[in-house]
Amino acid sequence: MSVLSFQNISKSFAKKRTLDNFNLTLEQGEVYGLLGPNGCGKSTAINILANLLDPDSGTVTFNGLPHNRQSRRCLGICPQEIALYRDLDARENLSFFAQLFGLPRPRRLSRVTELLQLFHLEQFAGIPIHALSGGWQRRVNFAVALVHSPQLLVLDEPTSAVDMEARHELWHIIEQLRLQGCTILLTTHLLDEAEHLCSRIGIMKNGSILRQGTVLELLREVPALAIATIEGPEKHCLRARAVSLGWQMRSAAGKHICLMPQTQTLAQVVQLFSGLDLASVTVQPVSLEHAYLEVIDGWQAS
Amino acid sequence: MKPAAPGSTLTEIMSQTWAISARIVREYSRQRRNLIFWAVFPALMLLLFASIYLNNAGTASSFDNTPAGILIGAALFFSCLGGTVSLIVTERERRTLRRLLVSPLHPAAYFLGVTLACCAVAAAQTFVVYLIAWLIGARFHGSIALGVAIIALSVCAYVGLGFFFGARFAKRAEDVNGPVAALGVPLLVLGGTFFPITLLPAFLLKLAFLDPVFHMNQALKRATAGETWWNLRASLLFLLAFAALSILIGIASYRQMLTEEKRA
Ligand SMILES: Nc1ncnc2c1ncn2[C@@H]1O[C@H](COP(=O)(O)OP(=O)(O)OP(=O)(O)O)[C@@H](O)[C@H]1O
Ligand SMILES: [Mg+2]
């Protein structure tokens, strides 16, 4: 059964359409990643789910029923910005929110201790949030969303501004939560994060999801099996050669991106461009980044 | 994973009220600025007025009344009104208000929690002010219950107004102190906080009757002198009505702010 479903949600701010017939369904136990450029409406969708915004039209259902005050209790939300009491420490913040969710005292104490351990926060006992670094504040921000063991966890860019090590730790926590049966909706700008964590990914632009599926399904959006990225001074000749090979061309950061219908080795590609001045050539399989750029039409005009 | 089973609404509101007030008191205790403004400032004022009044045979008896004015006019005004305004603004600015909106927090529990926290702060301030006053030699001659009732009504009035100003007018933390001081100090002076109202010219006295701080001060000063509930009924009724009105206005503004926050 689907846990959450957005049906034809539209929302405008000052006549600008931020969500445009937004549809999304989450199945129990999946980790769904919402990708999309800045301002495409990811946080707006989350705010509607959290009842922080009213949609102009459309409905949200939770476990098949209209989403309401009662079902919002099953929701844990980690907002994109840090929203904590800065003069209190991590334990006090967690304990406060656990109390609002009505956890009885013994359960509250054990849950808070459990979360402090899970996020390695015990070392900061007595240190107010404002004295923690941004990355540690982010971990507390994340932990607060878990105090009431929600059925659906919503993470809005949970790992932005944390270091590599912490990111891997948070990924590990998200995986553990998934194994415990928690359904997770997360937004991110990090494609490797989405690839690593998500069982399904939706790519958004201008307020609606353009394509969604597993990573493998999304990779099929790119009409190629492998990508050659080529740099060199003779731009037009490089391009003409690639086109003569029947390859489609894209461009990113001043480089030629060749969509190759078959896999080729680096040596084969260099051979195919022999006689031309090449500054650099790389060959790689199609990745989520290519699929993302292909779907949102984010390549540079060449 | 199953969410916590919700208790009955009333027990839940009570537990949330307690959580809110405990959190606020804990935050206050960490903020040195509050300690200075809410305890050191009234204590200094008290010492200052003590040295003025007690130095002068003609005014020495007025010193008994001084703690009442300092407490209601200066201490409670800044902690309960100014404190509530800045609490609400900070909650909005730090985005914790949105987190509260996502939680099952009952709006009534928030309002009650803030009021309870202000009562706790007010109790501490009352203790500090009266302890110092007593050590210097001021005496409270009236009914303690009456004194407590007047202080409680004043706290409620200030909290209600704090919600009103915080929710309707102050958008950022920088907006708080200016208006609170600009609006507050004239009201406090007119309300006879710092000197006996006999010093007010007739036209200002008429104006002072419209100033709620005036009634709070007068009620507590007269209670200090030993006047009874019955003698003070007019002031008490005014205070009761004013406190009720400010709470209603405060609740209405808070509810409007929550609706606006959803649209913001
Ligand atoms: N309360 C609001 N009032 C006016 N405009 C808003 C409001 N909230 C969002 N918007 C606008 O809606 C658009 C989408 O914003 P949203 O925060 O949903 O984007 P996002 O996909 O989360 O972006 P990012 O990746 O930068 O977090 C933006 O253009 C934003 O300016
Ligand atoms: Mg966002």
PDB file of C-alpha atoms in Angstrom, chain B residues 2 32 41 44 49 99 109 119 133 189 205 218 226 232 243 247 252:
ATOM      1  CA  LYS B   2       4.445   3.166  15.495  1.00  0.00           C
ATOM      2  CA  ARG B  32      23.147  36.472  30.859  1.00  0.00           C
ATOM      3  CA  PHE B  41      18.577  46.357  36.867  1.00  0.00           C
ATOM      4  CA  LEU B  44      20.038  48.784  41.250  1.00  0.00           C
ATOM      5  CA  PHE B  49      15.591  55.039  45.194  1.00  0.00           C
ATOM      6  CA  ARG B  99       9.005  23.007  13.894  1.00  0.00           C
ATOM      7  CA  ALA B 109      -0.373  24.826  25.423  1.00  0.00           C
ATOM      8  CA  CYS B 119       4.947  33.552  36.251  1.00  0.00           C
ATOM      9  CA  ALA B 133      13.795  45.958  49.950  1.00  0.00           C
ATOM     10  CA  VAL B 189       6.826  57.175  34.217  1.00  0.00           C
ATOM     11  CA  LEU B 205      -3.107  62.449  36.470  1.00  0.00           C
ATOM     12  CA  GLN B 218      -1.451  51.908  42.595  1.00  0.00           C
ATOM     13  CA  GLY B 226      -2.514  47.618  54.206  1.00  0.00           C
ATOM     14  CA  LEU B 232      -9.122  48.244  46.037  1.00  0.00           C
ATOM     15  CA  ALA B 243      -5.790  41.367  31.831  1.00  0.00           C
ATOM     16  CA  ILE B 247      -5.131  37.862  26.864  1.00  0.00           C
ATOM     17  CA  ALA B 252      -6.228  36.401  18.576  1.00  0.00           C
TER      18      ALA B 252
END
